[in-house]
């Protein structure tokens, strides 16, 4: 049965009415219109649906909306601040790290999460961390370059 | 209504066999200006189309001022100076939105930012057979150049008239026409203001040579990149219309199963749920995806299943079920293979097998359909919007003019989105519901009910002289297809033949089509022949190849790879492969590392040289080439559909392994820019050399010759 819940998305509190076991992905996309978060498999196998939950990257297709009610959620739409792209978004543009770009949102969110806990990841760390994100177009080398570029931008911005 | 059980005949490369659909052009010239506003417009008409038009106006007649039906591209310069190009091609990650915009800006002499492109909309863009076969760049580049050049000349003409001077001395640059004598100038916007000037032109005007390109040829970034990194681009699956329902379709338990009984009463009783039964089609639509799923789960059905071939027996099945009389169209012969084999010093015969694989685009098939005022509009991610429109019109018995198909930039296809399954399903449900319906296939549906790159068996018989020259080459491809089947090597006696086999799994186009299978067999075989001749694989190839473009990519790639390399570690191996298809050339070197104790196989390093004539956007091209290498590694190493009893056994990313970050080697792409050769497409050919290069490297590392794709689905352990 549908249940009314409050979730906090991109700093906004929203009341949603869904069965508690509905994956967060569908609530974000279908109810809140935040379609930047993508469906790629619904099985936790591709990373296209990645969002930040309480700051940590999570597969929104695997999180029941009820479990998301207690922590702030950030989606790709919430990264841009006052017209300025997040360094990871900017790095993707600079590196041309997409082809069809359907994987991009999930990659960007995963990488934002990675850089929060590991601001200076080694190549092996990046590969390990992104192993669960599929890019079927084969843009991997540029995505890795974007991570390194973003890490540098964040470091320089912090100084 | 019969979508899921559509019977295909053995046409693994469907589009090559399909006749051209009847051309149609909905938009009348008056409407054109009504929609886009006044300005300057140019339509390109193919020469033979003009001739055809004069003799056969066809049944679809238009009022006076009708534009010709075979318009293939057009262009509009608006009163604000905005340049809009129109093409029926679709953007699916190949970056043509950017590269075509570059070409337009270049030829029209306007800043790149002033150009926008309307793509793949059956009501707004010219007819197009589809986006496939690496055809966009070779057809669209010259077409849009001609259209843009004509528009430029029109603008110059307007300026000349305005100033009462001859057009010849005027200069068009930077979106302005300038008179160098009087120093007067008028912007394109000023020139287009208040005009409704249109021109048709034959497709044979001269075009600017690549050596004089200014905006084309540059590594410009993706035009709308920002929309993708912010998540604001709407793919088909992201579209939400007012009152829209979510649709799901009931799938049979196995291929070929037919519906015996169906109890949908429980689903029908659910509030807000619409159930459709139409022949074997059973589908539901509901206000949310989870309600649709619940309704679908509540439907009780019985099916009659029929025996199906399994993946374990597929190769013997393919070999034993070839059509007895092969179509002459698929047979090419030169000299006498018998004589060539008889005169050979050494002979080598081998059989190669290639498994079914899936496209698995990350955006699954999706469509949103809406019926309003007797018209049907469908948004869908497809490579063939016009074919989708035609199929929808025929399925729903509507005139084509009442059906509009729009293809938003799509989450990739790789040859996998030619059909209109999702479009028809969404439309069927929308008609019943009286509301817009969105259908997005699940990953499992995508892996099961889409279509596959066909499996195949390839037999090669060959002979060489004492000093390593080919004397005979006989090549039979069973089922997988005829693309890239012909050898680029010099051999006097040869026979190549493609044998059709009735389809086992629903099969269709795939990036590179059968060229990957045919190159795998040919280049693996060439490697084995080189060993037999005791020649270095590069030397052996060069000895048998006179095609200068093939030699050029071979030389470029081996130079950069420092071929022949000395092994410095146990389990290390190096491989080489090359080929040509669709007007472009490729050669690749691969380095592998094999741990025979664990069976672990790693591709360490790939260098690939690619040449497709004049390069329009080196950055986009590099992205495509590297992407093809990585995608090619999947099919080379481990991708294969497993099926039994008409069921796919690995319909998930967890069980169907695609290349991931850890599988990606160090990659170097060498792009040879031949400004003297017209631009060819680049979506496909770069994928072809990877599998044989890796297989040959594995042989070099282990002495084990692997003749099947995938090469090492379970690693390569010492026995
Ligand atoms: S959609 Fe969630 S991991 Fe694929
Ligand atoms: S760019 Fe297409 S899936 Fe990554």
PDB file of N, CA and C in Angstrom, chain B residues 305-361:
ATOM      1  N   UNK B 305       4.650 -24.265 -25.654  1.00  0.00           N
ATOM      2  CA  UNK B 305       6.042 -24.043 -26.033  1.00  0.00           C
ATOM      3  C   UNK B 305       6.454 -25.027 -27.116  1.00  0.00           C
ATOM      4  N   UNK B 306       7.441 -24.639 -27.866  1.00  0.00           N
ATOM      5  CA  UNK B 306       7.934 -25.515 -28.933  1.00  0.00           C
ATOM      6  C   UNK B 306       9.442 -25.722 -28.740  1.00  0.00           C
ATOM      7  N   UNK B 307       9.943 -26.886 -29.157  1.00  0.00           N
ATOM      8  CA  UNK B 307      11.375 -27.154 -28.964  1.00  0.00           C
ATOM      9  C   UNK B 307      12.231 -26.099 -29.672  1.00  0.00           C
ATOM     10  N   UNK B 308      13.328 -25.756 -29.048  1.00  0.00           N
ATOM     11  CA  UNK B 308      14.211 -24.734 -29.599  1.00  0.00           C
ATOM     12  C   UNK B 308      15.657 -25.208 -29.539  1.00  0.00           C
ATOM     13  N   UNK B 309      16.437 -24.733 -30.488  1.00  0.00           N
ATOM     14  CA  UNK B 309      17.868 -25.048 -30.510  1.00  0.00           C
ATOM     15  C   UNK B 309      18.548 -24.352 -29.324  1.00  0.00           C
ATOM     16  N   UNK B 310      19.546 -25.015 -28.740  1.00  0.00           N
ATOM     17  CA  UNK B 310      20.248 -24.400 -27.613  1.00  0.00           C
ATOM     18  C   UNK B 310      21.626 -23.932 -28.035  1.00  0.00           C
ATOM     19  N   UNK B 311      22.237 -23.086 -27.194  1.00  0.00           N
ATOM     20  CA  UNK B 311      23.548 -22.545 -27.566  1.00  0.00           C
ATOM     21  C   UNK B 311      24.611 -23.644 -27.626  1.00  0.00           C
ATOM     22  N   UNK B 312      24.394 -24.740 -26.909  1.00  0.00           N
ATOM     23  CA  UNK B 312      25.379 -25.830 -26.935  1.00  0.00           C
ATOM     24  C   UNK B 312      25.502 -26.459 -28.316  1.00  0.00           C
ATOM     25  N   UNK B 313      24.398 -26.501 -29.040  1.00  0.00           N
ATOM     26  CA  UNK B 313      24.412 -27.196 -30.335  1.00  0.00           C
ATOM     27  C   UNK B 313      24.357 -26.230 -31.515  1.00  0.00           C
ATOM     28  N   UNK B 314      24.535 -24.948 -31.217  1.00  0.00           N
ATOM     29  CA  UNK B 314      24.253 -23.961 -32.261  1.00  0.00           C
ATOM     30  C   UNK B 314      25.159 -24.096 -33.483  1.00  0.00           C
ATOM     31  N   UNK B 315      26.439 -24.401 -33.262  1.00  0.00           N
ATOM     32  CA  UNK B 315      27.343 -24.395 -34.420  1.00  0.00           C
ATOM     33  C   UNK B 315      27.081 -25.579 -35.358  1.00  0.00           C
ATOM     34  N   UNK B 316      26.804 -26.729 -34.780  1.00  0.00           N
ATOM     35  CA  UNK B 316      26.485 -27.847 -35.676  1.00  0.00           C
ATOM     36  C   UNK B 316      25.135 -27.600 -36.347  1.00  0.00           C
ATOM     37  N   UNK B 317      24.220 -26.962 -35.614  1.00  0.00           N
ATOM     38  CA  UNK B 317      22.926 -26.651 -36.218  1.00  0.00           C
ATOM     39  C   UNK B 317      23.110 -25.724 -37.418  1.00  0.00           C
ATOM     40  N   UNK B 318      23.893 -24.696 -37.219  1.00  0.00           N
ATOM     41  CA  UNK B 318      24.106 -23.710 -38.289  1.00  0.00           C
ATOM     42  C   UNK B 318      24.719 -24.383 -39.508  1.00  0.00           C
ATOM     43  N   UNK B 319      25.726 -25.195 -39.256  1.00  0.00           N
ATOM     44  CA  UNK B 319      26.429 -25.857 -40.362  1.00  0.00           C
ATOM     45  C   UNK B 319      25.486 -26.815 -41.110  1.00  0.00           C
ATOM     46  N   UNK B 320      24.624 -27.508 -40.361  1.00  0.00           N
ATOM     47  CA  UNK B 320      23.783 -28.527 -40.984  1.00  0.00           C
ATOM     48  C   UNK B 320      22.493 -27.985 -41.593  1.00  0.00           C
ATOM     49  N   UNK B 321      22.197 -26.736 -41.333  1.00  0.00           N
ATOM     50  CA  UNK B 321      20.918 -26.213 -41.808  1.00  0.00           C
ATOM     51  C   UNK B 321      21.049 -25.099 -42.826  1.00  0.00           C
ATOM     52  N   UNK B 322      22.213 -25.011 -43.418  1.00  0.00           N
ATOM     53  CA  UNK B 322      22.401 -23.980 -44.441  1.00  0.00           C
ATOM     54  C   UNK B 322      21.439 -24.252 -45.596  1.00  0.00           C
ATOM     55  N   UNK B 323      20.946 -23.202 -46.195  1.00  0.00           N
ATOM     56  CA  UNK B 323      20.101 -23.354 -47.369  1.00  0.00           C
ATOM     57  C   UNK B 323      20.880 -24.154 -48.418  1.00  0.00           C
ATOM     58  N   UNK B 324      20.272 -25.191 -48.997  1.00  0.00           N
ATOM     59  CA  UNK B 324      21.024 -26.064 -49.905  1.00  0.00           C
ATOM     60  C   UNK B 324      21.565 -25.328 -51.134  1.00  0.00           C
ATOM     61  N   UNK B 325      20.744 -24.463 -51.690  1.00  0.00           N
ATOM     62  CA  UNK B 325      21.265 -23.723 -52.837  1.00  0.00           C
ATOM     63  C   UNK B 325      21.551 -22.306 -52.384  1.00  0.00           C
ATOM     64  N   UNK B 326      22.816 -21.996 -52.383  1.00  0.00           N
ATOM     65  CA  UNK B 326      23.178 -20.678 -51.900  1.00  0.00           C
ATOM     66  C   UNK B 326      22.883 -19.638 -52.973  1.00  0.00           C
ATOM     67  N   UNK B 327      22.397 -18.524 -52.519  1.00  0.00           N
ATOM     68  CA  UNK B 327      22.086 -17.412 -53.398  1.00  0.00           C
ATOM     69  C   UNK B 327      23.350 -16.951 -54.127  1.00  0.00           C
ATOM     70  N   UNK B 328      23.261 -16.854 -55.436  1.00  0.00           N
ATOM     71  CA  UNK B 328      24.436 -16.459 -56.240  1.00  0.00           C
ATOM     72  C   UNK B 328      24.941 -15.064 -55.872  1.00  0.00           C
ATOM     73  N   UNK B 329      24.028 -14.282 -55.349  1.00  0.00           N
ATOM     74  CA  UNK B 329      24.378 -12.930 -54.945  1.00  0.00           C
ATOM     75  C   UNK B 329      25.464 -12.946 -53.871  1.00  0.00           C
ATOM     76  N   UNK B 330      25.534 -14.035 -53.132  1.00  0.00           N
ATOM     77  CA  UNK B 330      26.473 -14.103 -52.015  1.00  0.00           C
ATOM     78  C   UNK B 330      27.720 -14.905 -52.358  1.00  0.00           C
ATOM     79  N   UNK B 331      27.952 -15.094 -53.663  1.00  0.00           N
ATOM     80  CA  UNK B 331      29.091 -15.908 -54.066  1.00  0.00           C
ATOM     81  C   UNK B 331      29.997 -15.088 -54.971  1.00  0.00           C
ATOM     82  N   UNK B 332      31.283 -15.056 -54.644  1.00  0.00           N
ATOM     83  CA  UNK B 332      32.251 -14.349 -55.482  1.00  0.00           C
ATOM     84  C   UNK B 332      33.385 -15.298 -55.798  1.00  0.00           C
ATOM     85  N   UNK B 333      33.735 -15.339 -57.062  1.00  0.00           N
ATOM     86  CA  UNK B 333      34.774 -16.284 -57.463  1.00  0.00           C
ATOM     87  C   UNK B 333      35.757 -15.613 -58.406  1.00  0.00           C
ATOM     88  N   UNK B 334      37.012 -15.999 -58.250  1.00  0.00           N
ATOM     89  CA  UNK B 334      38.070 -15.498 -59.124  1.00  0.00           C
ATOM     90  C   UNK B 334      39.050 -16.643 -59.316  1.00  0.00           C
ATOM     91  N   UNK B 335      39.463 -16.932 -60.523  1.00  0.00           N
ATOM     92  CA  UNK B 335      40.410 -18.026 -60.755  1.00  0.00           C
ATOM     93  C   UNK B 335      39.809 -19.352 -60.327  1.00  0.00           C
ATOM     94  N   UNK B 336      40.682 -20.291 -59.993  1.00  0.00           N
ATOM     95  CA  UNK B 336      40.215 -21.607 -59.584  1.00  0.00           C
ATOM     96  C   UNK B 336      40.863 -22.014 -58.270  1.00  0.00           C
ATOM     97  N   UNK B 337      40.017 -22.163 -57.260  1.00  0.00           N
ATOM     98  CA  UNK B 337      40.538 -22.539 -55.946  1.00  0.00           C
ATOM     99  C   UNK B 337      41.203 -23.910 -56.010  1.00  0.00           C
ATOM    100  N   UNK B 338      40.606 -24.829 -56.791  1.00  0.00           N
ATOM    101  CA  UNK B 338      41.195 -26.185 -56.904  1.00  0.00           C
ATOM    102  C   UNK B 338      42.629 -26.093 -57.399  1.00  0.00           C
ATOM    103  N   UNK B 339      42.811 -25.320 -58.464  1.00  0.00           N
ATOM    104  CA  UNK B 339      44.161 -25.206 -59.016  1.00  0.00           C
ATOM    105  C   UNK B 339      45.106 -24.528 -58.030  1.00  0.00           C
ATOM    106  N   UNK B 340      44.574 -23.504 -57.374  1.00  0.00           N
ATOM    107  CA  UNK B 340      45.394 -22.790 -56.400  1.00  0.00           C
ATOM    108  C   UNK B 340      45.827 -23.692 -55.265  1.00  0.00           C
ATOM    109  N   UNK B 341      44.903 -24.528 -54.812  1.00  0.00           N
ATOM    110  CA  UNK B 341      45.242 -25.455 -53.718  1.00  0.00           C
ATOM    111  C   UNK B 341      46.228 -26.514 -54.208  1.00  0.00           C
ATOM    112  N   UNK B 342      46.023 -26.969 -55.448  1.00  0.00           N
ATOM    113  CA  UNK B 342      46.892 -28.021 -55.988  1.00  0.00           C
ATOM    114  C   UNK B 342      48.328 -27.511 -56.142  1.00  0.00           C
ATOM    115  N   UNK B 343      48.459 -26.241 -56.451  1.00  0.00           N
ATOM    116  CA  UNK B 343      49.803 -25.708 -56.674  1.00  0.00           C
ATOM    117  C   UNK B 343      50.474 -25.234 -55.388  1.00  0.00           C
ATOM    118  N   UNK B 344      49.752 -25.320 -54.260  1.00  0.00           N
ATOM    119  CA  UNK B 344      50.305 -24.790 -53.004  1.00  0.00           C
ATOM    120  C   UNK B 344      51.409 -25.670 -52.450  1.00  0.00           C
ATOM    121  N   UNK B 345      52.396 -25.026 -51.822  1.00  0.00           N
ATOM    122  CA  UNK B 345      53.435 -25.783 -51.127  1.00  0.00           C
ATOM    123  C   UNK B 345      52.912 -26.230 -49.763  1.00  0.00           C
ATOM    124  N   UNK B 346      52.109 -25.371 -49.152  1.00  0.00           N
ATOM    125  CA  UNK B 346      51.509 -25.708 -47.863  1.00  0.00           C
ATOM    126  C   UNK B 346      50.027 -25.379 -47.912  1.00  0.00           C
ATOM    127  N   UNK B 347      49.230 -26.206 -47.221  1.00  0.00           N
ATOM    128  CA  UNK B 347      47.795 -25.952 -47.146  1.00  0.00           C
ATOM    129  C   UNK B 347      47.381 -25.764 -45.710  1.00  0.00           C
ATOM    130  N   UNK B 348      46.376 -24.948 -45.516  1.00  0.00           N
ATOM    131  CA  UNK B 348      45.839 -24.813 -44.166  1.00  0.00           C
ATOM    132  C   UNK B 348      44.325 -24.651 -44.256  1.00  0.00           C
ATOM    133  N   UNK B 349      43.600 -25.547 -43.601  1.00  0.00           N
ATOM    134  CA  UNK B 349      42.140 -25.462 -43.531  1.00  0.00           C
ATOM    135  C   UNK B 349      41.744 -25.302 -42.070  1.00  0.00           C
ATOM    136  N   UNK B 350      40.739 -24.503 -41.818  1.00  0.00           N
ATOM    137  CA  UNK B 350      40.307 -24.336 -40.425  1.00  0.00           C
ATOM    138  C   UNK B 350      38.846 -23.907 -40.370  1.00  0.00           C
ATOM    139  N   UNK B 351      38.251 -24.123 -39.218  1.00  0.00           N
ATOM    140  CA  UNK B 351      36.849 -23.720 -38.985  1.00  0.00           C
ATOM    141  C   UNK B 351      36.809 -22.760 -37.805  1.00  0.00           C
ATOM    142  N   UNK B 352      36.032 -21.709 -37.954  1.00  0.00           N
ATOM    143  CA  UNK B 352      35.910 -20.692 -36.905  1.00  0.00           C
ATOM    144  C   UNK B 352      34.444 -20.567 -36.508  1.00  0.00           C
ATOM    145  N   UNK B 353      34.205 -20.393 -35.218  1.00  0.00           N
ATOM    146  CA  UNK B 353      32.833 -20.230 -34.727  1.00  0.00           C
ATOM    147  C   UNK B 353      32.678 -18.901 -34.008  1.00  0.00           C
ATOM    148  N   UNK B 354      31.526 -18.299 -34.208  1.00  0.00           N
ATOM    149  CA  UNK B 354      31.273 -17.008 -33.567  1.00  0.00           C
ATOM    150  C   UNK B 354      29.910 -17.066 -32.876  1.00  0.00           C
ATOM    151  N   UNK B 355      29.881 -16.709 -31.598  1.00  0.00           N
ATOM    152  CA  UNK B 355      28.653 -16.824 -30.803  1.00  0.00           C
ATOM    153  C   UNK B 355      27.704 -15.656 -31.045  1.00  0.00           C
ATOM    154  N   UNK B 356      26.450 -15.849 -30.664  1.00  0.00           N
ATOM    155  CA  UNK B 356      25.494 -14.743 -30.596  1.00  0.00           C
ATOM    156  C   UNK B 356      25.942 -13.776 -29.507  1.00  0.00           C
ATOM    157  N   UNK B 357      25.867 -12.488 -29.790  1.00  0.00           N
ATOM    158  CA  UNK B 357      26.089 -11.526 -28.719  1.00  0.00           C
ATOM    159  C   UNK B 357      25.002 -10.447 -28.746  1.00  0.00           C
ATOM    160  N   UNK B 358      24.924  -9.706 -27.644  1.00  0.00           N
ATOM    161  CA  UNK B 358      23.883  -8.683 -27.494  1.00  0.00           C
ATOM    162  C   UNK B 358      24.481  -7.285 -27.616  1.00  0.00           C
ATOM    163  N   UNK B 359      23.657  -6.359 -28.065  1.00  0.00           N
ATOM    164  CA  UNK B 359      24.119  -4.963 -28.156  1.00  0.00           C
ATOM    165  C   UNK B 359      24.201  -4.341 -26.766  1.00  0.00           C
ATOM    166  N   UNK B 360      23.185  -4.625 -25.972  1.00  0.00           N
ATOM    167  CA  UNK B 360      23.097  -4.098 -24.611  1.00  0.00           C
ATOM    168  C   UNK B 360      23.375  -2.602 -24.503  1.00  0.00           C
ATOM    169  N   UNK B 361      22.685  -1.778 -25.304  1.00  0.00           N
ATOM    170  CA  UNK B 361      22.839  -0.333 -25.094  1.00  0.00           C
ATOM    171  C   UNK B 361      22.361   0.013 -23.692  1.00  0.00           C
TER     172      UNK B 361
END
